[in-house]
Coordinates of C-alpha atoms in Angstrom, one line a residue:
M485 CA -28.4 72.0 82.5
T486 CA -28.7 73.1 78.9
M487 CA -30.4 70.8 76.4
E488 CA -28.0 69.3 73.9
K489 CA -30.4 67.2 71.9
S490 CA -32.8 68.0 69.1
F491 CA -36.2 66.4 68.7
C492 CA -37.7 64.4 65.9
S493 CA -40.9 62.6 65.0
E494 CA -41.6 59.7 62.7
R495 CA -42.9 62.1 60.1
E496 CA -40.4 64.9 60.0
P497 CA -36.6 65.4 60.3
Y498 CA -35.3 66.7 63.5
V499 CA -35.3 70.4 64.5
D500 CA -32.3 71.7 66.4
V501 CA -34.2 73.6 69.1
A502 CA -30.9 74.2 71.0
L503 CA -29.7 76.2 67.9
V504 CA -32.8 78.2 68.0
A505 CA -32.4 78.9 71.7
D506 CA -28.8 79.9 71.1
Y507 CA -29.9 82.5 68.7
I508 CA -32.2 83.9 71.3
R509 CA -29.4 83.9 73.8
S510 CA -27.1 85.7 71.3
V511 CA -29.6 88.6 71.2
Q512 CA -30.2 88.8 75.0
N513 CA -28.5 91.8 76.6
D514 CA -26.3 91.6 79.7
S515 CA -29.2 93.1 81.6
G516 CA -31.4 90.1 80.8
E517 CA -33.5 92.0 78.3
I518 CA -34.4 90.1 75.1
P519 CA -35.2 92.4 72.2
W520 CA -37.1 91.5 69.1
S521 CA -33.8 91.3 67.2
K522 CA -30.2 92.4 67.6
G523 CA -30.3 96.2 68.3
G524 CA -34.1 96.1 68.1
Q525 CA -36.9 97.1 70.3
T526 CA -38.3 95.1 73.3
D527 CA -41.8 94.5 74.5
N528 CA -42.5 92.6 77.7
W529 CA -44.8 90.0 76.1
D530 CA -42.4 88.8 73.5
H531 CA -39.5 89.1 76.0
V532 CA -41.4 86.7 78.3
E533 CA -42.1 84.3 75.5
C534 CA -38.4 84.2 74.7
A535 CA -37.7 83.5 78.3
M536 CA -40.2 80.6 78.2
A537 CA -38.4 79.1 75.2
L538 CA -35.1 79.4 77.0
T539 CA -36.6 77.5 79.9
V540 CA -37.7 74.7 77.7
C541 CA -34.2 74.3 76.4
G542 CA -32.6 74.3 79.8
Y543 CA -31.2 77.8 79.9
E544 CA -32.7 78.5 83.4
K545 CA -30.2 81.2 84.4
E546 CA -30.9 83.2 81.2
A547 CA -34.6 82.9 81.8
R548 CA -34.3 84.1 85.4
D549 CA -32.2 87.0 84.1
A550 CA -35.0 87.9 81.7
Y551 CA -37.6 87.8 84.5
R552 CA -35.4 89.9 86.8
W553 CA -35.0 92.5 84.0
S554 CA -38.8 92.7 83.8
A555 CA -39.0 93.2 87.6
N556 CA -36.4 95.9 87.5
V557 CA -38.2 98.0 84.8
Q558 CA -41.7 97.4 86.1
M559 CA -43.5 100.6 87.2
E560 CA -45.0 101.2 90.7
D561 CA -48.5 100.7 89.4
G562 CA -47.6 97.2 88.1
S563 CA -47.4 98.1 84.4
W564 CA -44.7 98.1 81.7
W565 CA -44.4 100.4 78.8
S566 CA -45.3 98.9 75.5
N567 CA -41.9 99.3 73.9
Y568 CA -38.3 99.7 75.2
D569 CA -34.9 100.4 73.7
N570 CA -32.1 99.1 75.9
G571 CA -34.4 99.3 79.0
K572 CA -35.6 102.8 78.3
P573 CA -39.2 103.4 77.1
R574 CA -39.7 104.6 73.6
K575 CA -41.4 108.0 73.1
D576 CA -44.5 106.4 71.5
S577 CA -45.0 104.0 74.4
H578 CA -48.2 103.4 76.4
K579 CA -49.1 101.1 79.2
D580 CA -50.4 97.9 77.8
P581 CA -52.2 95.4 80.1
N582 CA -51.7 92.4 77.9
M583 CA -47.9 93.0 77.6
S584 CA -47.8 93.6 81.3
A585 CA -49.8 90.6 82.5
Y586 CA -47.9 87.9 80.5
I587 CA -45.1 87.7 83.0
A588 CA -47.4 85.6 85.1
V589 CA -47.5 83.0 82.3
G590 CA -43.8 83.0 82.0
L591 CA -43.1 82.7 85.7
F592 CA -45.6 79.9 86.2
H593 CA -44.1 78.1 83.2
Y594 CA -40.7 78.5 84.8
Y595 CA -42.0 76.9 88.0
V596 CA -43.6 74.0 86.2
V597 CA -40.2 73.1 84.6
T598 CA -37.9 73.9 87.6
K599 CA -40.2 73.6 90.7
D600 CA -38.2 76.6 92.0
K601 CA -40.7 77.9 94.6
A602 CA -38.0 80.3 96.0
F603 CA -37.9 82.1 92.7
L604 CA -41.6 82.5 92.7
H605 CA -41.4 84.0 96.2
S606 CA -38.8 86.5 94.9
M607 CA -41.0 87.6 92.1
W608 CA -44.3 87.7 94.0
K609 CA -44.3 91.5 94.4
T610 CA -43.9 91.8 90.6
I611 CA -46.8 89.4 90.0
S612 CA -49.1 91.1 92.6
R613 CA -48.4 94.6 91.2
T614 CA -49.2 93.4 87.7
M615 CA -52.6 91.9 88.7
N616 CA -53.5 95.1 90.6
F617 CA -52.9 97.0 87.3
I618 CA -55.0 94.4 85.4
L619 CA -57.9 94.9 87.8
E620 CA -57.7 98.6 87.4
M621 CA -58.0 98.2 83.6
Q622 CA -61.1 95.9 83.7
G623 CA -64.4 97.3 82.5
D624 CA -67.8 96.7 84.0
G625 CA -68.6 93.9 81.5
G626 CA -65.4 92.0 82.4
Q627 CA -63.4 93.1 79.4
I628 CA -59.9 94.5 79.8
Y629 CA -59.2 97.9 78.2
W630 CA -56.2 97.8 76.0
N631 CA -54.3 101.0 76.7
K632 CA -53.4 103.6 79.3
S633 CA -51.6 106.6 78.0
K634 CA -48.6 108.3 79.6
T635 CA -51.0 111.0 80.9
G636 CA -53.1 108.4 82.7
I637 CA -56.0 108.3 80.3
I638 CA -57.5 104.8 79.8
E639 CA -58.7 104.2 76.2
K640 CA -61.9 102.3 76.7
K641 CA -61.6 99.8 73.9
A642 CA -61.2 96.1 74.4
L643 CA -59.3 93.7 72.1
L644 CA -60.3 90.1 72.0
T645 CA -56.8 88.7 71.6
G646 CA -55.4 90.8 74.4
S647 CA -58.2 89.9 76.7
C648 CA -57.8 86.2 76.0
S649 CA -54.1 86.4 76.7
I650 CA -54.8 88.3 79.9
Y651 CA -57.3 85.5 80.9
L652 CA -54.4 83.0 80.6
S653 CA -52.2 85.3 82.6
V654 CA -54.6 85.7 85.4
S655 CA -55.1 81.9 85.5
C656 CA -51.3 81.5 85.9
A657 CA -51.2 84.2 88.6
L658 CA -53.9 82.3 90.5
A659 CA -51.8 79.1 90.1
I660 CA -48.7 80.9 91.4
A661 CA -50.8 82.2 94.4
S662 CA -51.9 78.6 95.1
V663 CA -48.4 77.3 95.0
L664 CA -47.3 79.9 97.5
G665 CA -50.4 79.4 99.7
I666 CA -51.7 82.9 99.1
N667 CA -55.5 83.7 99.0
K668 CA -56.5 86.0 96.1
P669 CA -60.3 85.8 95.7
E670 CA -60.4 89.1 93.9
W671 CA -58.3 87.7 91.1
K672 CA -60.7 84.8 90.8
I673 CA -63.6 87.2 90.5
A674 CA -61.8 89.2 87.8
R675 CA -61.0 86.0 85.9
E676 CA -64.6 84.8 85.9
K677 CA -65.8 88.2 84.7
L678 CA -63.3 88.2 82.0
R679 CA -64.1 84.6 81.0
N680 CA -67.8 85.5 80.8
A681 CA -67.0 88.5 78.6
I682 CA -64.9 86.5 76.1
S683 CA -67.4 83.6 76.1
D684 CA -70.7 85.4 75.9
K685 CA -70.3 89.1 75.2
P686 CA -68.7 89.5 71.8
H687 CA -70.2 93.0 71.5
L688 CA -67.6 94.2 74.1
F689 CA -64.7 93.7 71.7
D690 CA -63.3 95.7 68.8
K691 CA -64.7 94.1 65.6
T692 CA -62.1 95.7 63.4
K693 CA -59.5 93.1 64.6
S694 CA -61.5 90.1 63.5
R695 CA -59.5 89.9 60.3
Y696 CA -56.5 89.0 62.4
S697 CA -56.0 85.3 62.9
M698 CA -55.1 85.8 66.5
D699 CA -58.7 86.8 67.2
W700 CA -59.7 83.4 65.7
Y701 CA -57.6 81.0 67.8
Y702 CA -56.9 82.9 71.0
P703 CA -60.2 82.1 72.7
V704 CA -59.0 78.4 72.3
L705 CA -55.4 79.0 73.2
S706 CA -56.4 80.9 76.4
G707 CA -58.6 78.0 77.6
V708 CA -61.9 79.9 77.4
Y709 CA -63.2 77.8 74.5
R710 CA -62.8 74.1 75.2
G711 CA -63.9 70.8 73.9
E712 CA -66.5 70.8 71.1
R713 CA -66.7 74.6 71.2
A714 CA -62.9 74.9 70.6
Q715 CA -63.0 72.4 67.7
E716 CA -66.0 74.1 66.1
R717 CA -64.3 77.6 66.3
I718 CA -61.1 76.2 64.7
E719 CA -62.9 74.4 61.9
R720 CA -65.3 77.2 61.1
M721 CA -62.6 79.7 60.1
W722 CA -59.8 77.3 59.1
D723 CA -60.1 78.0 55.4
L724 CA -60.1 81.8 56.0
F725 CA -56.8 81.8 57.8
V726 CA -54.8 78.7 56.9
V727 CA -52.8 78.3 53.7
K728 CA -52.2 74.5 53.2
D729 CA -48.5 73.6 53.1
W730 CA -47.5 77.1 54.3
G731 CA -49.0 78.1 57.6
V732 CA -51.3 80.7 59.1
L733 CA -52.0 84.2 57.7
C734 CA -51.5 87.1 60.0
V735 CA -54.6 88.8 58.5
S736 CA -57.2 87.2 56.3
D737 CA -57.0 89.7 53.5
S738 CA -53.2 89.9 53.0
P739 CA -50.8 87.1 51.8
W740 CA -48.6 87.1 54.8
V741 CA -48.0 83.7 56.4
T742 CA -46.2 84.2 59.8
I743 CA -44.2 81.8 61.9
G744 CA -45.5 83.2 65.1
E745 CA -49.2 82.8 64.3
S746 CA -48.5 79.3 62.9
S747 CA -46.8 78.2 66.0
E748 CA -49.6 79.6 68.2
L749 CA -52.1 77.7 66.1
C750 CA -50.1 74.5 66.9
L751 CA -50.4 75.3 70.6
S752 CA -54.1 76.0 70.2
L753 CA -54.7 72.6 68.5
C754 CA -52.7 70.8 71.1
A755 CA -54.7 72.7 73.8
Y756 CA -57.9 70.9 73.0
G757 CA -56.3 67.6 72.0
N758 CA -55.7 67.7 68.3
R759 CA -52.0 66.9 68.3
S760 CA -52.1 65.2 64.9
L761 CA -53.3 68.3 63.1
A762 CA -50.8 70.5 65.2
E763 CA -48.0 68.2 63.9
T764 CA -49.2 68.7 60.3
V765 CA -49.1 72.5 60.7
F766 CA -45.7 72.4 62.4
G767 CA -44.4 70.3 59.4
W768 CA -45.2 73.3 57.2
I769 CA -43.0 75.8 59.2
Y770 CA -40.2 74.0 60.9
E771 CA -37.7 74.5 58.0
K772 CA -38.5 78.2 57.5
R773 CA -35.4 79.5 59.3
Y774 CA -31.9 80.8 58.7
E775 CA -28.7 78.9 59.3
D776 CA -28.0 80.7 62.6
G777 CA -31.2 79.3 64.2
A778 CA -33.3 82.4 63.7
Y779 CA -36.7 81.8 62.2
W780 CA -38.2 83.9 59.5
T781 CA -40.9 86.4 60.7
G782 CA -43.0 85.4 57.7
I783 CA -43.3 84.8 54.0
T784 CA -45.7 86.0 51.4
V785 CA -47.6 83.4 49.3
P786 CA -47.6 82.4 46.6
D787 CA -44.6 84.6 45.5
E788 CA -42.4 83.3 48.4
V789 CA -40.9 86.6 49.5
I790 CA -39.4 86.3 53.0
Y791 CA -40.2 89.3 55.3
T792 CA -38.9 91.1 57.2
E793 CA -35.2 91.4 57.2
E794 CA -35.4 91.5 61.0
K795 CA -34.6 88.2 62.6
T796 CA -37.2 88.2 65.3
T797 CA -36.4 86.2 68.5
W798 CA -40.1 85.7 69.3
S799 CA -40.6 83.8 66.0
G800 CA -38.1 81.1 67.1
A801 CA -39.5 81.2 70.7
G802 CA -43.0 80.3 69.3
V803 CA -41.5 77.4 67.4
I804 CA -39.8 76.1 70.5
L805 CA -43.0 76.2 72.5
A806 CA -45.0 74.6 69.8
A807 CA -42.4 71.8 69.4
D808 CA -42.5 71.2 73.2
S809 CA -46.3 70.9 73.1
I810 CA -46.2 68.4 70.2
Y811 CA -43.0 66.4 71.0
S812 CA -42.7 66.7 74.8
I813 CA -39.3 68.3 75.1
S814 CA -39.7 69.6 78.7
S815 CA -41.8 68.9 81.7
A816 CA -44.0 71.8 80.7
D817 CA -45.1 70.1 77.5
R818 CA -48.7 70.1 78.6
F819 CA -48.6 73.7 79.8
F820 CA -51.1 75.1 77.3
H821 CA -53.3 72.0 77.4
H822 CA -56.8 72.8 78.7
G823 CA -57.2 72.0 82.4
F824 CA -53.4 71.9 83.1
I825 CA -53.1 75.3 84.8
D826 CA -56.4 74.8 86.5
S827 CA -55.1 71.7 88.1
Y828 CA -52.6 73.8 90.1
I829 CA -55.2 76.2 91.4
D830 CA -56.2 75.4 95.0
Q831 CA -59.9 76.2 95.1
S832 CA -59.9 76.6 98.9
L833 CA -57.5 79.5 98.5
I834 CA -59.7 81.3 96.0
R835 CA -63.1 80.6 97.4
I836 CA -65.5 83.5 97.1
S837 CA -67.5 84.0 100.3

């Protein structure tokens, strides 16, 4: 059943999330692929995020089609190319573990909403292959290397944002395994090594990316930083990345406020329990869209120039997921909240002997 209602709060006018989802559907190809924009490129991470947004809004068939597209183009080693055009890898593509792993997040999110265990069964080979690829890309310190070239060379550099996202993905893969009654202790070991790296070994990660806001909030969004540590991290760099009444900068030294990063900050705030502040940030961005439901990618401040001309599907998808976390649109409204995914993981199935 598709969702026909919008949501509203006492503080803000309603946002027609069904219209936003309809824009995403209008971009989705018959194959199930969801490009960045009409006629644009596709990457598996943003494709999955769009499928999650469609699930929130009740478009379950379209979401399944999206996940089946991913399964159909997955390579034997469990990876995906970093970029596609109409299902074909672009010439400049590499194998990206973060973009590959995120399908586990999408599939578990789909299960939380639908309770469709049969679909999880049908996608198990895809998930298992993906996790095998992730384990191959893990360094001795627990970090995940970010790139494997077409010639098979692993670039041994780790990105904090990508490793945090992969931590969330491995957590969801473990939750799926538990739902299906499958024992995967090696995934548990890999997750713990990765958590330790993110939590206690900052020297393992590329420092040149610290100017990006995602490096700021992703340790919180992923569930590695929780409680007081999460709150302290958000507060410490708030003024560096947040522009009051506008949103979140993509990078600290450029005037680009982006809808995607602002939406993810809302998710991060909700994750550790600061719903009120998440609603404040959401109030800055919810109107920044076109009449057809597509959200702006971003805007420069203070000159207020909208960029780019490309109407990115993933910008709207981020808004839908943030709205769900704040206003409880679907049964997956607590999906990113700390401890939610862990509650599904059967410790007896992942016990390390």
